[in-house]
Amino acid sequence: MACRICSGRLHPFADFGRQPVSDAFVLPADPGEEFFFDLAVGVCESCAMVQLLHEVPRERMFHDGYPYLSSGSAVMREHFRALAGRLLATELTGPDPFVVELGCNDGTMLATIAAAGVRHLGVEPSGGVADLAAARGVRVRKDFFEAATAASIRAFDGPADVVYAANTLCHIPYLDSIMKGVATLLRPGGVFVFEDPYLGDVVERASFDQIYDEHFYLFSATSVRAMARRHGFELVDVERLPVHGGEVRYTLAREGARTPTAAVAELLVAEEAAELAAPATLSAFAGRVAGIRDGLVDLLTGLRARGATVYGYGATAKSATVLNYCGIGPGLVPLICDTTPAKQGRLTPGSHIPVLGPEAFADPYPDYALLFAWNHAEEIMAKETAFRDAGGSWILYVPDVYLVRG
Ligand code: JHZ
Ligand code: SAH
Ligand code: ZN
């Protein structure tokens, strides 16, 4: 098996077995044929890029019915408002600046840019969420970004000062085409800024559910720098972010265009010291994950034997890996509540647990809630104080299986 970036040899270190498309929620009346693939992960022995061994065709994941909404968390709405403000203040200050966002989803970030009257374009292949962005005044192109898309944007709109992508770049196996596109689109002094789940956090927290079809890559400073260099780009800044269970925001500029910050060297050194991409480190991660699976299944089986009820909270993409890897179905978790309209009234992919609206959570409260949206724990626990007051407990499963009692 060869590295998708450099053709180096891949060292496989974890296999989660047969998995469905994580955001393919099933209609109970018309289940159709579900698509499954082998969710296995490896690390490149040459460039240290962690990647899936098998890829799901992009049209199976990102289409008009793609359900995920960036605006589903108040913390994330604030995160993107702050980021937009920073781009406006630091990078979009010249005459008639232009910013392109890859994977703009429902326009949560670009709405702030649009409100400031700054020229922008969101590139978003999933039609349903792209329509939501357009409805809030964001200029969107319904397309997959790649080299050809970039050339046509450049021809029509001219060069961009900033290309930005959140939780999108790691979803794209064909980074070669993306980097060519960014090189075409970006003005000479412009920056490519992207943020994605950080390998260092995934390993440290054993957050194995960050691994699913859409997350084709798990980036680190080491692997991103190597990838960027192949295309004449330099890693000039890194910033660790608390969102989504730990991410890094990377800034790339053309080689020689900007001086790298001290943070870049610091993170590279830390990754080296931690031996982040070493087979032994990643095998140890895989071992911890198997322990979490056994612990979670034991806990849920024990609770069922005692007659306790457990609901899921947040029908996340991440939950597909947990449910299908652990073999958890409606017998152990009879329902999952979620605020996303396009997930409600459907069944979770592969595991077929009904997804209901948030009102189902309190009707009546379960004894336990399995928090699949653990990355939003603070926000969710703060608004579910009545569950706690009713004596409910939260179940978390990273970095270990543990209970948070009311
Ligand atoms: P959340 C998705 O992952 C898919 P998911 C994708 N691949 C990715 O990388 C990240 O997003 C960015 C619901 N919810 O953010 C809404 C409540 O019900 O952890 C969502 O369905 N009540 C693009 O799906 C889910 O939980 C609430 O109060 O793992 C959260 O999904 C809140 C805050 C959320 O991402
Ligand atoms: N940036 C948002 C949305 C992340 S969801 C956030 O952080 O919340 C990932 C998005 O990337 C999806 O909306 C998906 O349709 C989009 N996407 C997938 N492949 C893409 C590509 N090649 N070009 C642009 N967007 C893409
Ligand atoms: Zn490689």
Short mmCIF file of C-alpha atoms and ligand atoms in Angstrom, two decimals, residues 2-10 43-49 51 230, ligand 3:
data_model
loop_
_atom_site.label_atom_id
_atom_site.label_comp_id
_atom_site.label_asym_id
_atom_site.label_seq_id
_atom_site.Cartn_x
_atom_site.Cartn_y
_atom_site.Cartn_z
CA ALA A 2 1.51 3.36 -1.05
CA CYS A 3 1.25 6.82 0.53
CA ARG A 4 -1.34 9.04 -1.18
CA ILE A 5 1.09 12.00 -0.83
CA CYS A 6 4.61 10.71 -1.61
CA SER A 7 4.18 7.04 -2.71
CA GLY A 8 6.22 5.95 0.32
CA ARG A 9 5.50 2.69 2.11
CA LEU A 10 2.53 2.64 4.46
CA VAL A 43 1.30 5.93 8.57
CA CYS A 44 3.75 6.72 5.77
CA GLU A 45 7.27 5.58 6.63
CA SER A 46 8.69 8.42 4.49
CA CYS A 47 6.57 11.54 5.09
CA ALA A 48 4.76 10.59 8.35
CA MET A 49 1.30 11.30 6.93
CA GLN A 51 -4.08 8.21 6.22
CA ARG A 230 6.31 19.26 -2.48
ZN ZN B 3 4.25 9.72 2.35
#
